[in-house]
CSV table of C-alpha atoms and ligand atoms in Angstrom, one decimal:
chain,number,residue,atom,x,y,z
A,10,UNK,CA,6.4,-5.8,29.7
A,11,UNK,CA,4.6,-4.3,26.8
A,12,UNK,CA,5.3,-0.7,26.0
A,13,UNK,CA,2.3,1.6,25.7
A,14,UNK,CA,1.3,2.0,22.1
A,15,UNK,CA,1.9,5.8,22.2
A,16,UNK,CA,5.5,5.0,23.1
A,17,UNK,CA,6.2,2.4,20.5
A,18,UNK,CA,4.7,4.7,17.9
A,19,UNK,CA,7.0,7.5,18.8
A,20,UNK,CA,10.2,5.5,19.4
A,21,UNK,CA,12.2,3.5,17.0
A,22,UNK,CA,12.0,0.0,18.4
A,23,UNK,CA,15.0,-1.7,16.9
A,24,UNK,CA,15.5,-5.3,16.2
A,25,UNK,CA,13.3,-8.3,16.2
A,26,UNK,CA,9.5,-7.8,16.5
A,27,UNK,CA,9.1,-10.0,19.5
A,28,UNK,CA,5.5,-9.3,20.3
A,29,UNK,CA,3.4,-12.5,19.6
A,30,UNK,CA,0.2,-12.2,17.7
A,31,UNK,CA,-1.8,-12.5,20.8
A,32,UNK,CA,0.2,-10.0,22.7
A,33,UNK,CA,0.0,-7.2,20.2
A,34,UNK,CA,-3.6,-8.0,19.1
A,35,UNK,CA,-4.5,-6.7,22.6
A,36,UNK,CA,-2.8,-3.4,22.1
A,37,UNK,CA,-5.0,-0.4,21.5
A,38,UNK,CA,-4.2,3.1,20.7
A,39,UNK,CA,-4.0,5.4,23.7
A,40,UNK,CA,-6.9,7.4,22.3
A,41,UNK,CA,-8.9,4.2,21.8
A,42,UNK,CA,-8.4,3.5,25.5
A,43,UNK,CA,-9.6,7.0,26.4
A,44,UNK,CA,-12.7,6.6,24.3
A,45,UNK,CA,-13.4,3.3,26.0
A,46,UNK,CA,-13.1,4.9,29.4
A,47,UNK,CA,-15.4,7.7,28.4
A,48,UNK,CA,-18.1,5.6,27.0
A,49,UNK,CA,-17.9,2.0,28.0
A,50,UNK,CA,-21.5,1.3,27.1
A,51,UNK,CA,-20.9,2.5,23.6
A,52,UNK,CA,-17.9,0.3,23.2
A,53,UNK,CA,-19.9,-2.7,24.6
A,54,UNK,CA,-22.5,-2.0,22.0
A,55,UNK,CA,-19.9,-1.8,19.3
A,56,UNK,CA,-18.4,-5.1,20.3
A,57,UNK,CA,-21.7,-6.7,20.6
A,58,UNK,CA,-22.3,-5.6,17.0
A,59,UNK,CA,-19.2,-7.4,15.9
A,60,UNK,CA,-16.7,-4.6,15.8
A,61,UNK,CA,-13.1,-5.3,16.8
A,62,UNK,CA,-10.6,-2.9,18.0
A,63,UNK,CA,-8.2,-1.9,15.3
A,64,UNK,CA,-4.9,-3.8,15.5
A,65,UNK,CA,-1.7,-1.9,15.5
A,66,UNK,CA,1.3,-3.8,14.3
A,67,UNK,CA,4.5,-3.3,16.3
A,68,UNK,CA,7.1,-0.8,15.1
A,69,UNK,CA,10.6,-1.8,14.1
A,70,UNK,CA,13.6,-0.1,12.5
A,71,UNK,CA,15.0,-3.3,10.9
A,72,UNK,CA,16.4,-6.5,12.3
A,73,UNK,CA,15.5,-10.1,11.8
A,74,UNK,CA,12.4,-10.8,9.7
A,75,UNK,CA,11.4,-14.4,9.9
A,76,UNK,CA,8.9,-15.7,7.3
A,77,UNK,CA,6.9,-18.2,9.1
A,78,UNK,CA,3.5,-19.9,9.4
A,79,UNK,CA,1.6,-18.6,12.3
A,80,UNK,CA,-1.9,-18.5,13.8
A,81,UNK,CA,-3.7,-15.3,14.6
A,82,UNK,CA,-7.2,-14.5,15.8
A,83,UNK,CA,-8.3,-12.5,12.8
A,84,UNK,CA,-12.0,-13.0,13.3
A,85,UNK,CA,-12.7,-13.2,17.0
A,86,UNK,CA,-13.1,-16.7,18.4
A,87,UNK,CA,-11.2,-18.6,15.6
A,88,UNK,CA,-7.5,-18.8,14.8
A,89,UNK,CA,-6.6,-18.2,11.2
A,90,UNK,CA,-3.4,-19.7,9.7
A,91,UNK,CA,-1.4,-16.7,8.4
A,92,UNK,CA,2.1,-16.4,6.9
A,93,UNK,CA,3.9,-13.7,8.7
A,94,UNK,CA,7.1,-11.9,8.1
A,95,UNK,CA,8.3,-10.4,11.4
A,96,UNK,CA,5.8,-12.3,13.6
A,97,UNK,CA,2.5,-10.5,12.9
A,98,UNK,CA,-0.2,-9.9,10.3
A,99,UNK,CA,0.1,-7.3,9.0
A,100,UNK,CA,3.8,-7.3,9.2
A,101,UNK,CA,5.5,-4.8,11.6
A,102,UNK,CA,5.6,-1.2,10.6
A,103,UNK,CA,9.1,0.0,9.8
A,104,UNK,CA,9.9,3.5,10.8
A,105,UNK,CA,13.2,5.0,9.8
A,106,UNK,CA,14.7,8.4,9.1
A,107,UNK,CA,15.7,9.5,5.6
A,108,UNK,CA,19.4,9.0,5.1
A,109,UNK,CA,19.6,6.0,7.5
A,110,UNK,CA,20.8,2.6,6.4
A,111,UNK,CA,18.1,0.1,6.7
A,112,UNK,CA,19.2,-3.5,7.5
A,113,UNK,CA,17.0,-6.5,7.7
A,114,UNK,CA,17.7,-10.2,7.6
A,115,UNK,CA,15.0,-12.3,6.0
A,116,UNK,CA,14.9,-15.9,7.2
A,117,UNK,CA,12.7,-18.3,5.3
A,118,UNK,CA,11.0,-21.0,7.5
A,119,UNK,CA,8.2,-21.5,5.0
A,120,UNK,CA,8.1,-24.5,2.6
A,121,UNK,CA,8.7,-22.3,-0.4
A,122,UNK,CA,11.1,-19.6,-1.6
A,123,UNK,CA,10.4,-15.9,-1.2
A,124,UNK,CA,12.0,-12.5,-1.2
A,125,UNK,CA,11.1,-9.0,0.0
A,126,UNK,CA,10.5,-5.9,-2.1
A,127,UNK,CA,10.6,-2.4,-0.6
A,128,UNK,CA,7.8,-0.8,-2.6
A,129,UNK,CA,8.4,2.8,-3.5
A,130,UNK,CA,11.9,2.9,-2.1
A,131,UNK,CA,14.8,3.2,-4.5
A,132,UNK,CA,17.3,0.4,-3.7
A,133,UNK,CA,20.2,-1.2,-5.6
A,134,UNK,CA,18.9,-3.9,-8.0
A,135,UNK,CA,20.1,-6.7,-5.8
A,136,UNK,CA,18.2,-5.4,-2.8
A,137,UNK,CA,14.9,-4.8,-4.7
A,138,UNK,CA,13.4,-8.2,-4.6
A,139,UNK,CA,13.7,-9.2,-8.3
A,140,UNK,CA,11.2,-12.0,-8.8
A,141,UNK,CA,13.8,-14.7,-9.3
A,142,UNK,CA,16.2,-13.4,-6.6
A,143,UNK,CA,14.8,-15.4,-3.7
A,144,UNK,CA,15.7,-17.0,-0.4
A,145,UNK,CA,15.2,-20.7,-0.3
A,146,UNK,CA,13.5,-22.6,2.5
A,147,UNK,CA,15.7,-22.8,5.5
A,148,UNK,CA,18.0,-20.1,4.2
A,149,UNK,CA,18.4,-16.4,5.0
A,150,UNK,CA,19.8,-13.3,3.5
A,151,UNK,CA,20.4,-9.7,4.4
A,152,UNK,CA,18.8,-6.7,2.8
A,153,UNK,CA,20.7,-3.5,3.4
A,154,UNK,CA,20.4,-0.1,1.7
A,155,UNK,CA,20.5,3.6,2.3
A,156,UNK,CA,17.0,5.1,2.6
A,157,UNK,CA,17.5,7.9,0.1
A,158,UNK,CA,13.9,8.9,0.0
A,159,UNK,CA,11.6,11.7,0.9
A,160,UNK,CA,9.5,11.2,4.0
A,161,UNK,CA,6.4,9.2,3.2
A,162,UNK,CA,4.5,6.0,3.5
A,163,UNK,CA,6.0,3.2,1.6
A,164,UNK,CA,5.6,-0.6,2.1
A,165,UNK,CA,7.2,-4.0,1.8
A,166,UNK,CA,6.0,-7.4,0.6
A,167,UNK,CA,7.2,-10.5,-1.0
A,168,UNK,CA,7.8,-10.3,-4.8
A,169,UNK,CA,8.4,-13.9,-5.6
A,170,UNK,CA,7.9,-15.0,-9.3
A,171,UNK,CA,4.3,-16.3,-9.7
A,172,UNK,CA,3.8,-16.4,-5.9
A,173,UNK,CA,3.4,-12.8,-5.0
A,174,UNK,CA,-0.4,-12.9,-4.9
A,175,UNK,CA,-0.4,-16.0,-2.7
A,176,UNK,CA,2.3,-14.8,-0.3
A,177,UNK,CA,0.8,-11.3,0.2
A,178,UNK,CA,-2.7,-12.8,0.6
A,179,UNK,CA,-1.4,-15.2,3.3
A,180,UNK,CA,-0.5,-12.2,5.4
A,181,UNK,CA,3.0,-10.9,4.5
A,182,UNK,CA,3.0,-7.1,3.9
A,183,UNK,CA,3.8,-4.1,6.1
A,184,UNK,CA,4.0,-0.3,6.1
A,185,UNK,CA,7.5,1.3,5.7
A,186,UNK,CA,7.5,4.9,7.0
A,187,UNK,CA,10.3,7.3,6.2
A,188,UNK,CA,10.6,10.5,8.3
A,189,UNK,CA,12.7,13.6,7.6
A,190,UNK,CA,13.3,17.1,8.9
A,191,UNK,CA,11.3,18.9,6.2
A,192,UNK,CA,8.2,16.9,7.2
A,193,UNK,CA,9.0,17.1,11.0
A,194,UNK,CA,9.0,20.9,10.9
A,195,UNK,CA,5.3,20.8,9.8
A,196,UNK,CA,3.9,19.7,13.2
A,197,UNK,CA,1.5,17.3,11.6
A,198,UNK,CA,-0.5,15.0,13.9
A,199,UNK,CA,1.9,12.5,15.4
A,200,UNK,CA,2.0,9.7,18.0
A,201,UNK,CA,-1.4,8.2,18.4
A,202,UNK,CA,-2.8,10.7,16.0
A,203,UNK,CA,-0.7,9.4,13.1
A,204,UNK,CA,-2.4,6.1,12.1
A,205,UNK,CA,-1.2,3.7,9.4
A,206,UNK,CA,-4.1,1.8,7.9
A,207,UNK,CA,-3.4,-1.3,5.8
A,208,UNK,CA,-6.6,-2.0,3.8
A,209,UNK,CA,-7.0,-5.5,2.5
A,210,UNK,CA,-9.9,-7.6,1.4
A,211,UNK,CA,-10.2,-11.3,2.2
A,212,UNK,CA,-12.8,-14.0,1.5
A,213,UNK,CA,-14.7,-14.9,4.6
A,214,UNK,CA,-14.7,-18.7,4.2
A,215,UNK,CA,-16.7,-20.8,6.6
A,216,UNK,CA,-13.5,-22.0,8.3
A,217,UNK,CA,-12.1,-18.5,8.6
A,218,UNK,CA,-9.0,-19.4,6.6
A,219,UNK,CA,-7.1,-17.3,4.2
A,220,UNK,CA,-7.6,-19.9,1.4
A,221,UNK,CA,-6.1,-18.6,-1.8
A,222,UNK,CA,-7.2,-20.5,-4.8
A,223,UNK,CA,-7.9,-18.2,-7.7
A,224,UNK,CA,-9.9,-19.8,-10.5
A,225,UNK,CA,-9.3,-18.6,-14.1
A,226,UNK,CA,-12.3,-16.3,-13.6
A,227,UNK,CA,-10.8,-14.8,-10.5
A,228,UNK,CA,-7.7,-13.9,-12.3
A,229,UNK,CA,-9.6,-11.8,-14.8
A,230,UNK,CA,-10.6,-9.1,-12.2
A,231,UNK,CA,-8.2,-10.4,-9.5
A,232,UNK,CA,-8.9,-12.2,-6.3
A,233,UNK,CA,-11.5,-10.1,-4.5
A,234,UNK,CA,-12.8,-10.7,-1.0
A,235,UNK,CA,-16.1,-9.8,0.6
A,236,UNK,CA,-14.5,-8.9,4.0
A,237,UNK,CA,-12.5,-5.7,4.4
A,238,UNK,CA,-9.7,-5.9,6.9
A,239,UNK,CA,-7.9,-2.9,8.2
A,240,UNK,CA,-4.6,-3.8,9.9
A,241,UNK,CA,-5.9,-7.3,9.8
A,242,UNK,CA,-9.0,-6.4,11.7
A,243,UNK,CA,-12.4,-7.2,10.2
A,244,UNK,CA,-15.2,-4.7,11.1
A,245,UNK,CA,-12.5,-2.5,12.7
A,246,UNK,CA,-13.3,0.2,15.2
A,247,UNK,CA,-11.0,2.9,16.5
A,248,UNK,CA,-11.8,5.3,19.3
A,249,UNK,CA,-10.7,8.8,18.4
A,250,UNK,CA,-10.5,12.1,20.2
A,251,UNK,CA,-12.1,15.3,18.9
A,252,UNK,CA,-9.1,16.5,17.0
A,253,UNK,CA,-7.1,16.2,13.8
A,254,UNK,CA,-5.8,12.8,12.6
A,255,UNK,CA,-3.2,11.9,10.0
A,256,UNK,CA,-4.3,8.6,8.3
A,257,UNK,CA,-1.7,6.8,6.2
A,258,UNK,CA,-3.8,4.6,3.9
A,259,UNK,CA,-2.1,1.7,2.1
A,260,UNK,CA,-4.1,-0.4,-0.3
A,261,UNK,CA,-2.4,-3.7,0.4
A,262,UNK,CA,-5.1,-5.7,-1.4
A,263,UNK,CA,-4.4,-8.1,-4.2
A,264,UNK,CA,-6.8,-6.6,-6.6
A,265,UNK,CA,-9.5,-4.4,-5.0
A,266,UNK,CA,-9.7,-0.7,-5.7
A,267,UNK,CA,-11.3,1.5,-3.0
A,268,UNK,CA,-13.0,4.9,-3.5
A,269,UNK,CA,-12.1,6.3,-0.1
A,270,UNK,CA,-14.7,8.5,1.6
A,271,UNK,CA,-16.5,9.0,4.9
A,272,UNK,CA,-20.1,8.0,5.8
A,273,UNK,CA,-21.2,11.5,6.5
A,274,UNK,CA,-19.8,12.8,3.2
A,275,UNK,CA,-17.3,15.0,5.1
A,276,UNK,CA,-14.3,16.5,3.3
A,277,UNK,CA,-10.8,15.6,4.2
A,278,UNK,CA,-7.4,16.9,3.1
A,279,UNK,CA,-5.0,14.9,0.9
A,280,UNK,CA,-1.5,15.6,2.1
A,281,UNK,CA,0.5,12.9,0.6
A,282,UNK,CA,0.7,10.3,-2.2
A,283,UNK,CA,3.0,7.3,-2.8
A,284,UNK,CA,6.2,9.3,-2.7
A,285,UNK,CA,5.5,11.6,0.2
A,286,UNK,CA,3.9,15.0,0.8
A,287,UNK,CA,2.2,17.0,-1.9
A,288,UNK,CA,2.7,20.8,-2.2
A,289,UNK,CA,-0.3,21.8,-0.3
A,290,UNK,CA,-3.3,20.0,1.2
A,291,UNK,CA,-6.0,19.2,-1.3
A,292,UNK,CA,-9.6,19.1,-0.1
A,293,UNK,CA,-11.6,16.1,-1.3
A,294,UNK,CA,-14.7,14.0,-0.4
A,295,UNK,CA,-13.7,10.9,-2.3
A,296,UNK,CA,-10.4,9.6,-3.7
A,297,UNK,CA,-9.6,6.4,-5.5
A,298,UNK,CA,-6.9,4.1,-4.1
A,299,UNK,CA,-5.7,1.3,-6.2
A,300,UNK,CA,-3.7,-1.8,-5.1
A,301,UNK,CA,-0.2,-0.7,-4.1
A,302,UNK,CA,-1.1,3.0,-3.8
A,303,UNK,CA,-0.8,5.1,-0.6
A,304,UNK,CA,-2.7,8.1,0.3
A,305,UNK,CA,-2.1,10.3,3.4
A,306,UNK,CA,-5.1,12.4,4.6
A,307,UNK,CA,-5.9,14.7,7.4
A,308,UNK,CA,-9.3,14.2,8.9
A,309,UNK,CA,-10.7,16.5,11.5
A,310,UNK,CA,-13.0,15.1,14.2
A,311,UNK,CA,-12.9,18.2,16.3
A,312,UNK,CA,-16.5,19.2,15.5
A,313,UNK,CA,-17.8,15.6,15.4
A,314,UNK,CA,-20.5,14.8,17.9
A,315,UNK,CA,-19.5,12.5,20.8
A,316,UNK,CA,-21.1,9.1,20.3
A,317,UNK,CA,-21.8,9.5,16.6
A,318,UNK,CA,-19.6,7.1,14.8
A,319,UNK,CA,-18.1,8.0,11.4
A,320,UNK,CA,-17.3,5.3,8.9
A,321,UNK,CA,-14.3,5.3,6.6
A,322,UNK,CA,-15.8,3.5,3.6
A,323,UNK,CA,-15.3,2.7,-0.1
A,324,UNK,CA,-18.0,4.2,-2.3
A,325,UNK,CA,-19.6,2.2,-5.2
A,326,UNK,CA,-18.1,2.8,-8.7
A,327,UNK,CA,-18.2,1.2,-12.1
A,328,UNK,CA,-20.6,-1.6,-12.9
A,329,UNK,CA,-21.3,-2.2,-9.2
A,330,UNK,CA,-22.0,1.5,-8.8
A,331,UNK,CA,-24.6,1.3,-11.6
A,332,UNK,CA,-26.2,-1.6,-9.7
A,333,UNK,CA,-25.1,-4.0,-12.4
A,334,UNK,CA,-22.7,-6.9,-12.6
A,335,UNK,CA,-20.1,-7.1,-10.0
A,336,UNK,CA,-22.5,-6.2,-7.2
A,337,UNK,CA,-22.1,-8.0,-3.8
A,338,UNK,CA,-18.4,-8.2,-3.3
A,339,UNK,CA,-17.4,-7.4,-6.8
A,340,UNK,CA,-15.0,-4.7,-7.9
A,341,UNK,CA,-16.6,-1.4,-7.2
A,342,UNK,CA,-19.0,-2.7,-4.6
A,343,UNK,CA,-19.6,-0.3,-1.7
A,344,UNK,CA,-17.8,-1.4,1.5
A,345,UNK,CA,-17.3,-0.2,5.0
A,346,UNK,CA,-13.7,-0.1,6.2
A,347,UNK,CA,-13.3,1.4,9.6
A,348,UNK,CA,-15.6,2.8,12.3
A,349,UNK,CA,-14.3,5.9,14.1
A,350,UNK,CA,-15.9,6.2,17.5
A,351,UNK,CA,-15.6,9.8,18.6
A,352,UNK,CA,-15.0,10.3,22.2
A,353,UNK,CA,-15.7,13.2,24.5
A,354,UNK,CA,-13.4,15.9,25.5
A,355,UNK,CA,-12.8,19.5,24.5
A,356,UNK,CA,-11.6,18.9,21.0
A,357,UNK,CA,-8.1,19.9,20.0
A,358,UNK,CA,-7.6,22.8,17.6
A,359,UNK,CA,-7.1,21.5,14.1
A,360,UNK,CA,-4.1,23.1,12.4
A,361,UNK,CA,-3.9,22.2,8.7
A,362,UNK,CA,-0.8,23.7,7.2
A,363,UNK,CA,-1.4,25.8,4.1
A,364,UNK,CA,1.7,24.5,2.4
A,365,UNK,CA,3.5,21.2,2.9
A,366,UNK,CA,6.5,20.7,0.7
A,367,UNK,CA,8.3,22.0,-2.4
A,368,UNK,CA,8.1,19.5,-5.2
A,369,UNK,CA,10.6,19.4,-8.0
A,370,UNK,CA,8.5,19.2,-11.2
A,371,UNK,CA,9.9,17.0,-14.0
A,372,UNK,CA,9.6,18.9,-17.2
A,373,UNK,CA,8.1,16.7,-20.0
A,374,UNK,CA,9.7,19.1,-22.5
A,375,UNK,CA,13.0,17.7,-21.4
A,376,UNK,CA,12.0,14.1,-22.2
A,377,UNK,CA,14.3,12.4,-24.6
A,378,UNK,CA,11.8,9.8,-25.7
A,379,UNK,CA,8.3,8.4,-25.2
A,380,UNK,CA,7.9,4.8,-24.4
A,381,UNK,CA,4.7,2.9,-24.7
A,382,UNK,CA,3.6,0.2,-22.4
A,383,UNK,CA,0.4,-1.6,-23.5
A,384,UNK,CA,-1.3,-3.6,-20.8
A,385,UNK,CA,-3.0,-6.5,-22.4
A,386,UNK,CA,-5.2,-9.4,-21.5
A,387,UNK,CA,-5.9,-12.2,-23.9
A,388,UNK,CA,-4.1,-10.3,-26.7
A,389,UNK,CA,-0.6,-11.5,-26.3
A,390,UNK,CA,1.1,-14.3,-28.3
A,391,UNK,CA,-0.6,-16.8,-26.0
A,392,UNK,CA,-4.4,-16.6,-26.0
A,393,UNK,CA,-5.5,-15.6,-22.5
A,394,UNK,CA,-2.1,-14.3,-21.8
A,395,UNK,CA,-1.5,-11.4,-19.5
A,396,UNK,CA,1.1,-9.3,-21.2
A,397,UNK,CA,2.9,-6.0,-21.5
A,398,UNK,CA,3.6,-5.0,-25.1
A,399,UNK,CA,2.6,-8.5,-26.2
A,400,UNK,CA,5.0,-10.4,-23.9
A,401,UNK,CA,4.4,-12.2,-20.6
A,402,UNK,CA,7.0,-11.9,-17.9
A,403,UNK,CA,10.2,-13.8,-18.2
A,404,UNK,CA,12.8,-13.1,-15.4
A,405,UNK,CA,15.6,-13.9,-17.8
A,406,UNK,CA,14.6,-11.5,-20.6
A,407,UNK,CA,15.2,-7.7,-20.5
A,408,UNK,CA,12.4,-5.9,-22.3
A,409,UNK,CA,13.6,-2.4,-22.1
A,410,UNK,CA,16.8,-0.4,-21.4
A,411,UNK,CA,16.6,3.1,-20.0
A,412,UNK,CA,19.6,5.3,-19.6
A,413,UNK,CA,20.4,6.6,-16.1
A,414,UNK,CA,19.5,10.3,-15.8
A,415,UNK,CA,17.3,10.4,-19.0
A,416,UNK,CA,13.9,12.1,-18.6
A,417,UNK,CA,11.3,10.0,-20.4
A,418,UNK,CA,7.6,10.1,-21.0
A,419,UNK,CA,5.9,6.7,-20.4
A,420,UNK,CA,2.6,6.2,-22.0
A,421,UNK,CA,0.6,3.5,-20.2
A,422,UNK,CA,-2.2,2.1,-22.4
A,423,UNK,CA,-4.8,0.0,-20.8
A,424,UNK,CA,-6.1,-2.1,-23.7
A,425,UNK,CA,-8.5,-4.2,-21.7
A,426,UNK,CA,-11.8,-4.2,-19.9
A,427,UNK,CA,-10.2,-4.4,-16.5
A,428,UNK,CA,-8.5,-1.9,-14.2
A,429,UNK,CA,-4.7,-2.1,-14.0
A,430,UNK,CA,-2.7,-0.3,-11.3
A,431,UNK,CA,0.6,0.2,-13.1
A,432,UNK,CA,3.7,0.2,-10.9
A,433,UNK,CA,7.4,0.8,-11.6
A,434,UNK,CA,10.4,0.0,-9.4
A,435,UNK,CA,13.5,2.1,-8.8
A,436,UNK,CA,12.0,5.6,-9.1
A,437,UNK,CA,9.0,7.8,-8.5
A,438,UNK,CA,7.1,9.5,-11.3
A,439,UNK,CA,4.7,12.3,-11.9
A,440,UNK,CA,1.4,11.8,-13.7
A,441,UNK,CA,1.0,14.1,-16.7
A,442,UNK,CA,-2.5,13.4,-18.0
A,443,UNK,CA,-5.2,10.8,-18.4
A,444,UNK,CA,-7.0,10.2,-21.7
A,445,UNK,CA,-10.4,10.0,-20.0
A,446,UNK,CA,-12.6,12.8,-19.1
A,447,UNK,CA,-12.1,12.3,-15.4
A,448,UNK,CA,-8.7,14.0,-15.6
A,449,UNK,CA,-6.2,13.9,-12.7
A,450,UNK,CA,-7.5,13.3,-9.2
A,451,UNK,CA,-5.9,14.4,-5.9
A,452,UNK,CA,-4.1,11.0,-5.8
A,453,UNK,CA,-2.3,11.8,-9.1
A,454,UNK,CA,-0.7,15.1,-7.8
A,455,UNK,CA,2.5,14.2,-6.1
A,456,UNK,CA,5.3,11.8,-6.5
A,457,UNK,CA,3.9,8.4,-7.4
A,458,UNK,CA,5.1,4.8,-8.0
A,459,UNK,CA,1.8,3.3,-8.8
A,460,UNK,CA,-1.1,4.7,-10.9
A,461,UNK,CA,-4.5,3.4,-11.7
A,462,UNK,CA,-5.4,2.9,-15.3
A,463,UNK,CA,-9.0,2.4,-16.1
A,464,UNK,CA,-10.4,0.2,-18.9
A,465,UNK,CA,-9.4,1.7,-22.3
A,466,UNK,CA,-7.5,4.6,-20.6
A,467,UNK,CA,-4.1,5.9,-21.5
A,468,UNK,CA,-2.1,7.6,-18.7
A,469,UNK,CA,1.1,9.5,-19.4
A,470,UNK,CA,3.9,9.7,-16.9
A,471,UNK,CA,7.1,11.6,-16.7
A,472,UNK,CA,10.0,10.0,-15.0
A,473,UNK,CA,13.7,9.7,-14.6
A,474,UNK,CA,15.9,7.0,-13.0
A,475,UNK,CA,18.7,8.7,-11.2
A,476,UNK,CA,20.0,6.4,-8.5
A,477,UNK,CA,21.2,2.9,-9.6
A,478,UNK,CA,21.9,1.0,-12.7
A,479,UNK,CA,20.6,-2.6,-12.9
A,480,UNK,CA,17.7,-4.9,-13.4
A,481,UNK,CA,14.2,-4.0,-12.2
A,482,UNK,CA,10.6,-4.7,-13.0
A,483,UNK,CA,7.5,-2.8,-13.9
A,484,UNK,CA,4.1,-4.5,-13.6
A,485,UNK,CA,0.5,-4.4,-13.0
A,486,UNK,CA,-0.1,-4.3,-9.2
A,487,UNK,CA,-3.2,-6.4,-9.4
A,488,UNK,CA,-1.2,-9.4,-8.0
A,489,UNK,CA,-3.1,-12.0,-9.9
A,490,UNK,CA,-2.4,-10.1,-13.2
A,491,UNK,CA,1.3,-9.7,-12.1
A,492,UNK,CA,1.6,-13.4,-11.3
A,493,UNK,CA,-0.1,-14.3,-14.6
A,494,UNK,CA,2.6,-12.4,-16.5
A,495,UNK,CA,1.6,-8.7,-16.7
A,496,UNK,CA,5.1,-7.7,-15.7
A,497,UNK,CA,8.2,-6.7,-17.6
A,498,UNK,CA,11.9,-6.6,-16.8
A,499,UNK,CA,13.9,-3.5,-17.6
A,500,UNK,CA,17.5,-2.4,-17.1
A,501,UNK,CA,18.7,1.0,-16.1
A,502,UNK,CA,22.0,1.4,-18.0
B,10,C2O,CU1,4.5,-3.5,-4.6
B,10,C2O,CU2,6.8,-4.7,-7.7
B,10,C2O,O1,5.6,-4.2,-6.1
B,11,CU,CU1,7.5,-1.9,-6.0
B,12,CU,CU1,-3.8,-5.6,-14.2
């Protein structure tokens, strides 16, 4: 028996994600089912046009996570070989409450080592997925830590030395949602109206495989695909009711940056960033989302016309936006992500809270030092090397030591022609300023663990490590850049 989606989204389903790929691929949101009932002809038309119903991964609270090779019907009519952790692509959505102890056992049935990293969560060093701290084929290990985090949308994925890009691309990554009372009191859209969306691009090869074979050229910009998958669904469609939705956007792509917007140019409200809710909703019509980043938005379909689809899309930017190099499928190319099919019905009243959360502001005047991290390509000691401060990653070398409790300013300098999403483990930071004229965007406002740096740009952060001592990494979250060495080990002492 399969629980209705509205139930599994509300409840914490503990233990193993048992649903097989085929079983859960058939699950639809309750609202999608309603829309289908209201307008079967419209749905038929959409399916004829090649749209597939948005997949919804199962929800878990922990348990056994088996890394395995599987087959899943990603594109309809063909099975694609995927590597799953927890039985599905994307991986199951973890939902836990702040303060809970999260326990998961990773078992590796693949032919290569791997680990898991809990992106955005602050865990002890030996639970964080340090690149050389891996599980060998045939072995397993337990991850257990207290979720000492604000409510928010985090995620998890392998972090294996030089293999992160390949392992994530093969299908292993999932959303990790933390809930708490402060957020619960806000009465934000919940159940089927709270929709996690994992956005990834893949190359649509003739055999519909997730072949990952970056050529040196691909490593420069990262491994970009021409097909955009949302929750593992190409050309995804979602039936929605005429009411307010909370979308939790995760850019789980290896390298692609999205400029999130809607096809009708409608505005939406940014309510959260990597580290949870912002102080108050910020109205926007387009927001950049780099690899590794999350964005929570409220979008109101209450005045949308029944039968008029609205597309979530990525707008053109950069060279592709100018119609130049990098067009079709390149970085900055315009892409459609998800088609919302607005159903009938009265339309629920949209309540957008005027304030969301109180944010502790880190005071840069309290910083005891400024540290510079220069992100370099082809400028390191090795020609063609991807480096931070001139050095490519070595898991056995500690590049920086930061004292627990010290407030610091980190100056991230992008010294290249490419975009680098800078990510640091073991804390959340706040963005102080950007050297470019674009200034801070809505995605820069709250707590962050990943920040986009544009070619030539310097971004200043203020941060403090206040939980655990130990070894962690910071890196570019373009996974090809990371695997090529744009990563650095630091120790909190
Ligand atoms: Cu999501 Cu160190 O990574
Ligand atoms: Cu991380
Ligand atoms: Cu990079």
